[in-house]
Structure formats: structure tokens, C-alpha cells
Amino acid sequence: MDQLVALLGYEFVQNAIAAGFVIAIVSGVVSGFVVARNMSFAVHALAELGFTGAAGFILLRLSPVLGLLAGTAVTAVFIGALGVRARGRDVVVGVVMAFGLGLGVLFITLYKGYANQAFAILFGTITGVSRGDVILLVAIGAVTMLALAAVYRPLTFATVDPEVAEARGVPVGALAVAFLLIMAAAVAEAIQVVGVLLILTLLITPGAAAERLTPRPGLATVYSVGIALLCTLGGILLSLVTNAPVSVFVTTLSFACYLVARFVIGPRRRELRLATAGGTAAQEKATTA
């Protein structure tokens, strides 16, 4: 415990916790929509093509964080423009992802310096973020949350019942592209914690666990953010104490949360709802009689 308290006094630890806090909030909010809209494959593609963007920026000796953002944003636009319908989207994602990965390998091969930054993007490097990186992540997170808040109600409607939403004049296609861009920013941030290879940990698992806890979208978002915060900050603190990679603990905690939500809390909540519904029905029947 004394070791952890001492570590909290270092600037790199403070930067990691601040960055993790921002990233967890953004990931938790976006995760619920990703799960509800069945876009886990798109998350994987955005992450891998974000790596391509970061590798390209490293080759040009520019910020890899900006490269991540550029790569995910361009990918989001392509997916949205070419694969609006779910059936065609997965095909487009697979084709673009294969090309992008090859391009990323080429960029790393052409880079003459040490490829530490590229490998950090693959596996996550939250303890290596600078104060400038934290400021950039906060700015990206703020813009992402503002954009999501602006489209939250129509996006929720389009997610729950897209046919009815479209019939009532909701721009379902435009919202799909807008959410892809929001998701691109969230992916670019989450990669800082878990890396490209484990991106589903923060963009899928919190939302999947929250979905098992409540059917209400708003409350599910709150649960998702809480789970993301617990796993991210808990993973950072455990990493500091044990010197093991942050991503190992984040993924382990996330998986544990999902198992508890799916097999322990979720079933109990369903049993309680069924019992309550049965009692209410019996009471109404007795009153009618």
C-alpha cells in the first residue's frame, strides 16, 4: 500500500490515471451503443486501421495519437459510405481492414528508427502518456461526448427500432455515419489503454455486461461507464503494484465483470422481475374477482 501511495506522487502515474479516467468514460458511453447496434466487427476494423494511421504518422515523424484519430476517422467514413446496411457493411469492413493492415506493415518496414511507438499502439501504453497527450485526450473526449449528446435521443430511437425511426423521419443513415465517427474517436482513445489487439475489452465488454443488468438504455449507459472506470483505473493501479502490463488487468477485470453480470446478477434480476410481475398479475386478478 505504501508503495502505491508513493507511486501516485509521480507525474507519469497521475497522467496515466487522468487519461484512463477520460478514456473509460468515453468508452463506457459508446460501448452500450456498439453492443446494441451489433458493431463489434466495425470496432475491430477501426482499431486495426487506426494502427495503420498511427504507423503512417510515425513514418512521417508526427504524433501517433493524431495518426490513430486520422486512421479511425477515415475508416469510419468509408464504412459509413460503402456499407450502410448491416449485411453489406461487414463485407466492406473486411476488405478495407485487410488492405489497411498490409499498408500498416509497409509503413513500419519503411520506418528506419525504433518501432517502439508502433508496438505500444498494438499493446497499449497508458503509463507512457505525457501531459500533452492527456490534454489531447481530454479535448478529443470532450468533443466526442458533446457530439454524442447532440444525437443521443434520435440515435437511441434509431438503435432500438430503426424501421419505425426511419418512417418517422429520423435520418437513420446519417446517424449511422455520425456514430461511426464518434466510435472512431472512442477507439483512438481506448487504444492508449489496451492497444489495438485488445480493443474489444473497453468498447464491447462494458456495454455487454451492462446489457445483462438492465433493459433500460439510460441506466445501462451508467452501468457501462461504471464498469469501464472500475476496469481501467483498477487495471492501472494493479499494474503499478505488480509491474505487469495494464492491458492484462483491464482485460481480466472486464471479463470478470461480464461473467458476474451474465451468470450472477443478471439471472437474479430477471427472477425478481418475473416474481414481481407474477405478484402484480395475481393481485389484479383477485381485485377483478
mmCIF file of C-alpha atoms in Angstrom:
data_model
loop_
_atom_site.group_PDB
_atom_site.id
_atom_site.type_symbol
_atom_site.label_atom_id
_atom_site.label_comp_id
_atom_site.label_asym_id
_atom_site.label_seq_id
_atom_site.Cartn_x
_atom_site.Cartn_y
_atom_site.Cartn_z
ATOM 1 C CA MET A 1 0.000 0.000 0.000
ATOM 2 C CA ASP A 2 2.838 2.381 0.874
ATOM 3 C CA GLN A 3 4.410 1.608 -2.496
ATOM 4 C CA LEU A 4 1.189 2.550 -4.291
ATOM 5 C CA VAL A 5 0.850 5.811 -2.357
ATOM 6 C CA ALA A 6 4.444 6.692 -3.226
ATOM 7 C CA LEU A 7 3.863 5.933 -6.906
ATOM 8 C CA LEU A 8 0.825 8.228 -7.001
ATOM 9 C CA GLY A 9 3.169 11.152 -6.439
ATOM 10 C CA TYR A 10 4.891 10.652 -9.797
ATOM 11 C CA GLU A 11 3.716 12.692 -12.758
ATOM 12 C CA PHE A 12 3.577 9.736 -15.159
ATOM 13 C CA VAL A 13 1.215 7.915 -12.776
ATOM 14 C CA GLN A 14 -1.022 10.971 -12.461
ATOM 15 C CA ASN A 15 -1.066 11.295 -16.244
ATOM 16 C CA ALA A 16 -1.998 7.622 -16.632
ATOM 17 C CA ILE A 17 -4.877 7.871 -14.144
ATOM 18 C CA ALA A 18 -6.197 11.094 -15.690
ATOM 19 C CA ALA A 19 -6.032 9.622 -19.189
ATOM 20 C CA GLY A 20 -7.603 6.365 -18.016
ATOM 21 C CA PHE A 21 -10.474 8.249 -16.377
ATOM 22 C CA VAL A 22 -11.300 10.152 -19.567
ATOM 23 C CA ILE A 23 -10.922 7.102 -21.797
ATOM 24 C CA ALA A 24 -13.107 4.948 -19.535
ATOM 25 C CA ILE A 25 -15.966 7.458 -19.571
ATOM 26 C CA VAL A 26 -15.907 7.796 -23.360
ATOM 27 C CA SER A 27 -15.583 4.040 -23.890
ATOM 28 C CA GLY A 28 -18.331 3.234 -21.403
ATOM 29 C CA VAL A 29 -20.851 5.546 -23.044
ATOM 30 C CA VAL A 30 -20.041 4.416 -26.581
ATOM 31 C CA SER A 31 -19.877 0.719 -25.639
ATOM 32 C CA GLY A 32 -23.609 0.444 -24.994
ATOM 33 C CA PHE A 33 -24.454 1.651 -28.490
ATOM 34 C CA VAL A 34 -21.792 -0.593 -30.039
ATOM 35 C CA VAL A 35 -23.379 -3.658 -28.431
ATOM 36 C CA ALA A 36 -26.959 -2.600 -29.196
ATOM 37 C CA ARG A 37 -26.103 -1.897 -32.850
ATOM 38 C CA ASN A 38 -24.051 -5.114 -33.296
ATOM 39 C CA MET A 39 -20.929 -3.247 -34.402
ATOM 40 C CA SER A 40 -18.184 -5.256 -32.703
ATOM 41 C CA PHE A 41 -16.586 -6.140 -36.045
ATOM 42 C CA ALA A 42 -16.519 -2.457 -37.004
ATOM 43 C CA VAL A 43 -14.719 -1.678 -33.725
ATOM 44 C CA HIS A 44 -12.059 -4.246 -34.593
ATOM 45 C CA ALA A 45 -11.632 -2.745 -38.061
ATOM 46 C CA LEU A 46 -11.398 0.816 -36.751
ATOM 47 C CA ALA A 47 -8.700 -0.243 -34.304
ATOM 48 C CA GLU A 48 -6.588 -2.086 -36.849
ATOM 49 C CA LEU A 49 -6.870 0.688 -39.421
ATOM 50 C CA GLY A 50 -6.177 3.204 -36.683
ATOM 51 C CA PHE A 51 -2.888 1.363 -36.282
ATOM 52 C CA THR A 52 -2.261 1.965 -39.985
ATOM 53 C CA GLY A 53 -2.818 5.687 -39.489
ATOM 54 C CA ALA A 54 -0.546 5.751 -36.460
ATOM 55 C CA ALA A 55 2.169 3.838 -38.327
ATOM 56 C CA GLY A 56 1.938 6.322 -41.192
ATOM 57 C CA PHE A 57 2.268 9.278 -38.829
ATOM 58 C CA ILE A 58 5.229 7.624 -37.097
ATOM 59 C CA LEU A 59 6.879 7.235 -40.507
ATOM 60 C CA LEU A 60 6.323 10.977 -41.056
ATOM 61 C CA ARG A 61 7.617 11.656 -37.514
ATOM 62 C CA LEU A 62 4.276 13.082 -36.394
ATOM 63 C CA SER A 63 2.114 12.331 -33.338
ATOM 64 C CA PRO A 64 0.870 8.709 -33.375
ATOM 65 C CA VAL A 65 -2.223 9.783 -31.392
ATOM 66 C CA LEU A 66 -3.227 12.101 -34.223
ATOM 67 C CA GLY A 67 -2.462 9.280 -36.641
ATOM 68 C CA LEU A 68 -4.790 6.988 -34.716
ATOM 69 C CA LEU A 69 -7.540 9.581 -34.876
ATOM 70 C CA ALA A 70 -6.996 10.189 -38.592
ATOM 71 C CA GLY A 71 -6.925 6.470 -39.411
ATOM 72 C CA THR A 72 -10.087 5.653 -37.479
ATOM 73 C CA ALA A 73 -11.933 8.692 -38.852
ATOM 74 C CA VAL A 74 -11.126 7.855 -42.480
ATOM 75 C CA THR A 75 -12.148 4.241 -41.887
ATOM 76 C CA ALA A 76 -15.423 5.337 -40.298
ATOM 77 C CA VAL A 77 -16.286 7.471 -43.320
ATOM 78 C CA PHE A 78 -15.545 4.604 -45.724
ATOM 79 C CA ILE A 79 -17.575 2.101 -43.709
ATOM 80 C CA GLY A 80 -20.465 4.519 -43.423
ATOM 81 C CA ALA A 81 -20.440 5.456 -47.090
ATOM 82 C CA LEU A 82 -19.990 1.978 -48.554
ATOM 83 C CA GLY A 83 -21.710 -0.262 -46.038
ATOM 84 C CA VAL A 84 -24.710 1.478 -44.553
ATOM 85 C CA ARG A 85 -26.762 -1.720 -44.405
ATOM 86 C CA ALA A 86 -25.578 -4.327 -41.903
ATOM 87 C CA ARG A 87 -25.276 -7.113 -44.476
ATOM 88 C CA GLY A 88 -23.007 -5.156 -46.811
ATOM 89 C CA ARG A 89 -21.117 -3.420 -44.023
ATOM 90 C CA ASP A 90 -19.245 -6.493 -42.794
ATOM 91 C CA VAL A 91 -18.002 -7.278 -46.305
ATOM 92 C CA VAL A 92 -16.728 -3.735 -46.772
ATOM 93 C CA VAL A 93 -15.099 -3.749 -43.339
ATOM 94 C CA GLY A 94 -13.251 -6.993 -44.080
ATOM 95 C CA VAL A 95 -11.932 -5.783 -47.437
ATOM 96 C CA VAL A 96 -10.766 -2.406 -46.113
ATOM 97 C CA MET A 97 -9.237 -3.961 -42.987
ATOM 98 C CA ALA A 98 -7.107 -6.424 -44.968
ATOM 99 C CA PHE A 99 -5.759 -3.650 -47.197
ATOM 100 C CA GLY A 100 -5.111 -1.324 -44.272
ATOM 101 C CA LEU A 101 -3.175 -3.895 -42.275
ATOM 102 C CA GLY A 102 -0.881 -4.529 -45.219
ATOM 103 C CA LEU A 103 -0.330 -0.800 -45.540
ATOM 104 C CA GLY A 104 0.495 -0.544 -41.831
ATOM 105 C CA VAL A 105 3.102 -3.296 -42.133
ATOM 106 C CA LEU A 106 4.638 -1.407 -45.064
ATOM 107 C CA PHE A 107 4.869 1.820 -43.034
ATOM 108 C CA ILE A 108 6.592 0.041 -40.144
ATOM 109 C CA THR A 109 9.008 -1.633 -42.558
ATOM 110 C CA LEU A 110 9.918 1.700 -44.141
ATOM 111 C CA TYR A 111 10.475 3.367 -40.770
ATOM 112 C CA LYS A 112 14.211 3.437 -40.042
ATOM 113 C CA GLY A 113 14.083 4.214 -36.331
ATOM 114 C CA TYR A 114 12.954 2.123 -33.380
ATOM 115 C CA ALA A 115 9.367 0.918 -33.746
ATOM 116 C CA ASN A 116 8.605 1.156 -30.016
ATOM 117 C CA GLN A 117 5.709 3.549 -30.633
ATOM 118 C CA ALA A 118 4.090 1.168 -33.087
ATOM 119 C CA PHE A 119 4.361 -1.784 -30.717
ATOM 120 C CA ALA A 120 2.996 0.376 -27.887
ATOM 121 C CA ILE A 121 -0.069 1.077 -30.025
ATOM 122 C CA LEU A 122 -0.538 -2.648 -30.580
ATOM 123 C CA PHE A 123 -0.429 -3.487 -26.868
ATOM 124 C CA GLY A 124 -1.313 -0.212 -25.112
ATOM 125 C CA THR A 125 0.907 2.308 -23.346
ATOM 126 C CA ILE A 126 -1.189 4.247 -20.844
ATOM 127 C CA THR A 127 1.705 4.668 -18.399
ATOM 128 C CA GLY A 128 3.731 6.341 -21.140
ATOM 129 C CA VAL A 129 1.346 9.205 -21.911
ATOM 130 C CA SER A 130 2.658 12.730 -21.422
ATOM 131 C CA ARG A 131 0.830 15.742 -20.019
ATOM 132 C CA GLY A 132 0.334 16.941 -23.592
ATOM 133 C CA ASP A 133 -1.198 13.576 -24.519
ATOM 134 C CA VAL A 134 -3.607 13.879 -21.590
ATOM 135 C CA ILE A 135 -4.714 17.320 -22.742
ATOM 136 C CA LEU A 136 -5.230 15.986 -26.264
ATOM 137 C CA LEU A 137 -7.230 13.007 -24.954
ATOM 138 C CA VAL A 138 -9.396 15.304 -22.831
ATOM 139 C CA ALA A 139 -10.079 17.520 -25.852
ATOM 140 C CA ILE A 140 -10.970 14.530 -28.045
ATOM 141 C CA GLY A 141 -13.136 13.076 -25.282
ATOM 142 C CA ALA A 142 -14.993 16.348 -24.732
ATOM 143 C CA VAL A 143 -15.762 16.741 -28.436
ATOM 144 C CA THR A 144 -16.853 13.089 -28.619
ATOM 145 C CA MET A 145 -19.222 13.437 -25.649
ATOM 146 C CA LEU A 146 -20.704 16.672 -26.989
ATOM 147 C CA ALA A 147 -21.308 15.046 -30.369
ATOM 148 C CA LEU A 148 -22.915 12.014 -28.745
ATOM 149 C CA ALA A 149 -25.096 14.200 -26.530
ATOM 150 C CA ALA A 150 -26.310 16.082 -29.610
ATOM 151 C CA VAL A 151 -27.557 12.891 -31.296
ATOM 152 C CA TYR A 152 -28.340 10.794 -28.206
ATOM 153 C CA ARG A 153 -32.150 10.745 -28.419
ATOM 154 C CA PRO A 154 -32.517 10.117 -32.170
ATOM 155 C CA LEU A 155 -29.598 7.663 -32.079
ATOM 156 C CA THR A 156 -31.273 5.718 -29.270
ATOM 157 C CA PHE A 157 -34.536 5.659 -31.242
ATOM 158 C CA ALA A 158 -32.750 4.509 -34.408
ATOM 159 C CA THR A 159 -30.899 1.837 -32.434
ATOM 160 C CA VAL A 160 -33.958 0.393 -30.688
ATOM 161 C CA ASP A 161 -36.302 0.441 -33.711
ATOM 162 C CA PRO A 162 -34.633 1.643 -36.952
ATOM 163 C CA GLU A 163 -37.654 0.915 -39.186
ATOM 164 C CA VAL A 164 -40.073 2.989 -37.116
ATOM 165 C CA ALA A 165 -37.463 5.718 -36.668
ATOM 166 C CA GLU A 166 -36.934 5.959 -40.427
ATOM 167 C CA ALA A 167 -40.695 6.018 -41.019
ATOM 168 C CA ARG A 168 -40.985 8.977 -38.642
ATOM 169 C CA GLY A 169 -38.350 10.957 -40.495
ATOM 170 C CA VAL A 170 -35.291 10.211 -38.369
ATOM 171 C CA PRO A 171 -32.160 10.321 -40.598
ATOM 172 C CA VAL A 172 -31.066 6.774 -39.802
ATOM 173 C CA GLY A 173 -28.308 6.672 -42.434
ATOM 174 C CA ALA A 174 -26.771 9.983 -41.358
ATOM 175 C CA LEU A 175 -26.919 8.905 -37.720
ATOM 176 C CA ALA A 176 -25.100 5.679 -38.606
ATOM 177 C CA VAL A 177 -22.222 7.636 -40.146
ATOM 178 C CA ALA A 178 -22.198 10.109 -37.240
ATOM 179 C CA PHE A 179 -21.979 7.274 -34.733
ATOM 180 C CA LEU A 180 -19.161 5.654 -36.693
ATOM 181 C CA LEU A 181 -17.180 8.893 -36.369
ATOM 182 C CA ILE A 182 -17.959 9.040 -32.649
ATOM 183 C CA MET A 183 -16.875 5.423 -32.344
ATOM 184 C CA ALA A 184 -13.681 6.225 -34.264
ATOM 185 C CA ALA A 185 -12.717 8.823 -31.658
ATOM 186 C CA ALA A 186 -13.525 6.406 -28.825
ATOM 187 C CA VAL A 187 -11.411 3.679 -30.431
ATOM 188 C CA ALA A 188 -8.479 6.069 -30.894
ATOM 189 C CA GLU A 189 -8.626 6.863 -27.177
ATOM 190 C CA ALA A 190 -9.187 3.322 -25.902
ATOM 191 C CA ILE A 191 -6.153 2.056 -27.822
ATOM 192 C CA GLN A 192 -3.996 4.072 -25.414
ATOM 193 C CA VAL A 193 -5.035 1.692 -22.601
ATOM 194 C CA VAL A 194 -5.381 -1.781 -24.117
ATOM 195 C CA GLY A 195 -3.861 -1.444 -27.583
ATOM 196 C CA VAL A 196 -5.199 -2.473 -30.955
ATOM 197 C CA LEU A 197 -5.157 -6.201 -30.223
ATOM 198 C CA LEU A 198 -7.386 -5.955 -27.136
ATOM 199 C CA ILE A 199 -9.633 -3.058 -28.132
ATOM 200 C CA LEU A 200 -12.839 -5.067 -27.667
ATOM 201 C CA THR A 201 -12.168 -5.071 -23.921
ATOM 202 C CA LEU A 202 -13.243 -1.439 -23.495
ATOM 203 C CA LEU A 203 -15.550 -0.963 -26.478
ATOM 204 C CA ILE A 204 -17.586 -4.180 -26.127
ATOM 205 C CA THR A 205 -17.348 -5.750 -22.667
ATOM 206 C CA PRO A 206 -18.712 -2.870 -20.517
ATOM 207 C CA GLY A 207 -21.773 -2.496 -22.740
ATOM 208 C CA ALA A 208 -22.286 -6.262 -22.935
ATOM 209 C CA ALA A 209 -22.149 -6.563 -19.139
ATOM 210 C CA ALA A 210 -24.458 -3.581 -18.619
ATOM 211 C CA GLU A 211 -26.971 -5.045 -21.059
ATOM 212 C CA ARG A 212 -27.289 -8.042 -18.727
ATOM 213 C CA LEU A 213 -28.051 -5.811 -15.749
ATOM 214 C CA THR A 214 -30.925 -3.694 -17.055
ATOM 215 C CA PRO A 215 -33.118 -3.324 -20.157
ATOM 216 C CA ARG A 216 -33.256 0.479 -19.772
ATOM 217 C CA PRO A 217 -30.827 2.224 -22.181
ATOM 218 C CA GLY A 218 -30.082 5.175 -19.902
ATOM 219 C CA LEU A 219 -29.340 3.050 -16.853
ATOM 220 C CA ALA A 220 -27.336 0.624 -18.981
ATOM 221 C CA THR A 221 -25.106 3.534 -20.035
ATOM 222 C CA VAL A 222 -24.477 4.416 -16.386
ATOM 223 C CA TYR A 223 -23.583 0.804 -15.580
ATOM 224 C CA SER A 224 -21.341 0.598 -18.640
ATOM 225 C CA VAL A 225 -19.396 3.713 -17.622
ATOM 226 C CA GLY A 226 -19.039 2.388 -14.072
ATOM 227 C CA ILE A 227 -17.688 -0.944 -15.308
ATOM 228 C CA ALA A 228 -15.264 0.779 -17.691
ATOM 229 C CA LEU A 229 -13.986 3.037 -14.891
ATOM 230 C CA LEU A 230 -13.563 0.112 -12.498
ATOM 231 C CA CYS A 231 -11.656 -1.981 -15.022
ATOM 232 C CA THR A 232 -9.469 0.817 -16.398
ATOM 233 C CA LEU A 233 -8.464 2.512 -13.145
ATOM 234 C CA GLY A 234 -8.248 -0.823 -11.333
ATOM 235 C CA GLY A 235 -6.052 -2.184 -14.099
ATOM 236 C CA ILE A 236 -3.730 0.819 -13.930
ATOM 237 C CA LEU A 237 -3.337 0.573 -10.144
ATOM 238 C CA LEU A 238 -2.748 -3.190 -10.216
ATOM 239 C CA SER A 239 -0.187 -2.712 -12.974
ATOM 240 C CA LEU A 240 1.709 -0.163 -10.903
ATOM 241 C CA VAL A 241 1.922 -2.540 -7.949
ATOM 242 C CA THR A 242 2.868 -5.676 -9.903
ATOM 243 C CA ASN A 243 4.786 -4.187 -12.882
ATOM 244 C CA ALA A 244 2.654 -6.312 -15.233
ATOM 245 C CA PRO A 245 1.117 -4.740 -18.379
ATOM 246 C CA VAL A 246 -2.002 -2.633 -17.807
ATOM 247 C CA SER A 247 -3.902 -4.400 -20.581
ATOM 248 C CA VAL A 248 -3.625 -7.751 -18.765
ATOM 249 C CA PHE A 249 -5.502 -6.467 -15.728
ATOM 250 C CA VAL A 250 -8.006 -4.405 -17.709
ATOM 251 C CA THR A 251 -8.997 -7.420 -19.794
ATOM 252 C CA THR A 252 -9.145 -9.716 -16.745
ATOM 253 C CA LEU A 253 -11.305 -7.316 -14.739
ATOM 254 C CA SER A 254 -13.579 -6.722 -17.728
ATOM 255 C CA PHE A 255 -14.052 -10.437 -18.271
ATOM 256 C CA ALA A 256 -14.788 -10.953 -14.571
ATOM 257 C CA CYS A 257 -17.396 -8.165 -14.635
ATOM 258 C CA TYR A 258 -19.078 -9.733 -17.650
ATOM 259 C CA LEU A 259 -19.195 -13.172 -16.020
ATOM 260 C CA VAL A 260 -20.711 -11.736 -12.835
ATOM 261 C CA ALA A 261 -23.271 -9.718 -14.802
ATOM 262 C CA ARG A 262 -24.223 -12.644 -17.021
ATOM 263 C CA PHE A 263 -24.307 -15.539 -14.572
ATOM 264 C CA VAL A 264 -24.864 -13.965 -11.126
ATOM 265 C CA ILE A 265 -26.566 -10.562 -11.075
ATOM 266 C CA GLY A 266 -28.431 -10.801 -14.387
ATOM 267 C CA PRO A 267 -30.348 -14.037 -13.616
ATOM 268 C CA ARG A 268 -31.276 -12.787 -10.143
ATOM 269 C CA ARG A 269 -32.674 -9.557 -11.573
ATOM 270 C CA ARG A 270 -34.724 -11.478 -14.122
ATOM 271 C CA GLU A 271 -36.115 -13.760 -11.414
ATOM 272 C CA LEU A 272 -37.040 -10.717 -9.331
ATOM 273 C CA ARG A 273 -38.791 -9.060 -12.276
ATOM 274 C CA LEU A 274 -40.724 -12.238 -13.058
ATOM 275 C CA ALA A 275 -41.747 -12.645 -9.424
ATOM 276 C CA THR A 276 -42.859 -9.017 -9.244
ATOM 277 C CA ALA A 277 -44.808 -9.320 -12.493
ATOM 278 C CA GLY A 278 -46.463 -12.538 -11.281
ATOM 279 C CA GLY A 279 -47.459 -10.954 -7.980
ATOM 280 C CA THR A 280 -48.921 -7.926 -9.727
ATOM 281 C CA ALA A 281 -50.924 -10.112 -12.118
ATOM 282 C CA ALA A 282 -52.280 -12.209 -9.235
ATOM 283 C CA GLN A 283 -53.272 -9.094 -7.330
ATOM 284 C CA GLU A 284 -55.102 -7.667 -10.344
ATOM 285 C CA LYS A 285 -56.885 -10.985 -10.878
ATOM 286 C CA ALA A 286 -58.006 -11.081 -7.240
ATOM 287 C CA THR A 287 -59.228 -7.493 -7.423
ATOM 288 C CA THR A 288 -61.212 -8.242 -10.577
ATOM 289 C CA ALA A 289 -62.775 -11.318 -8.992
#
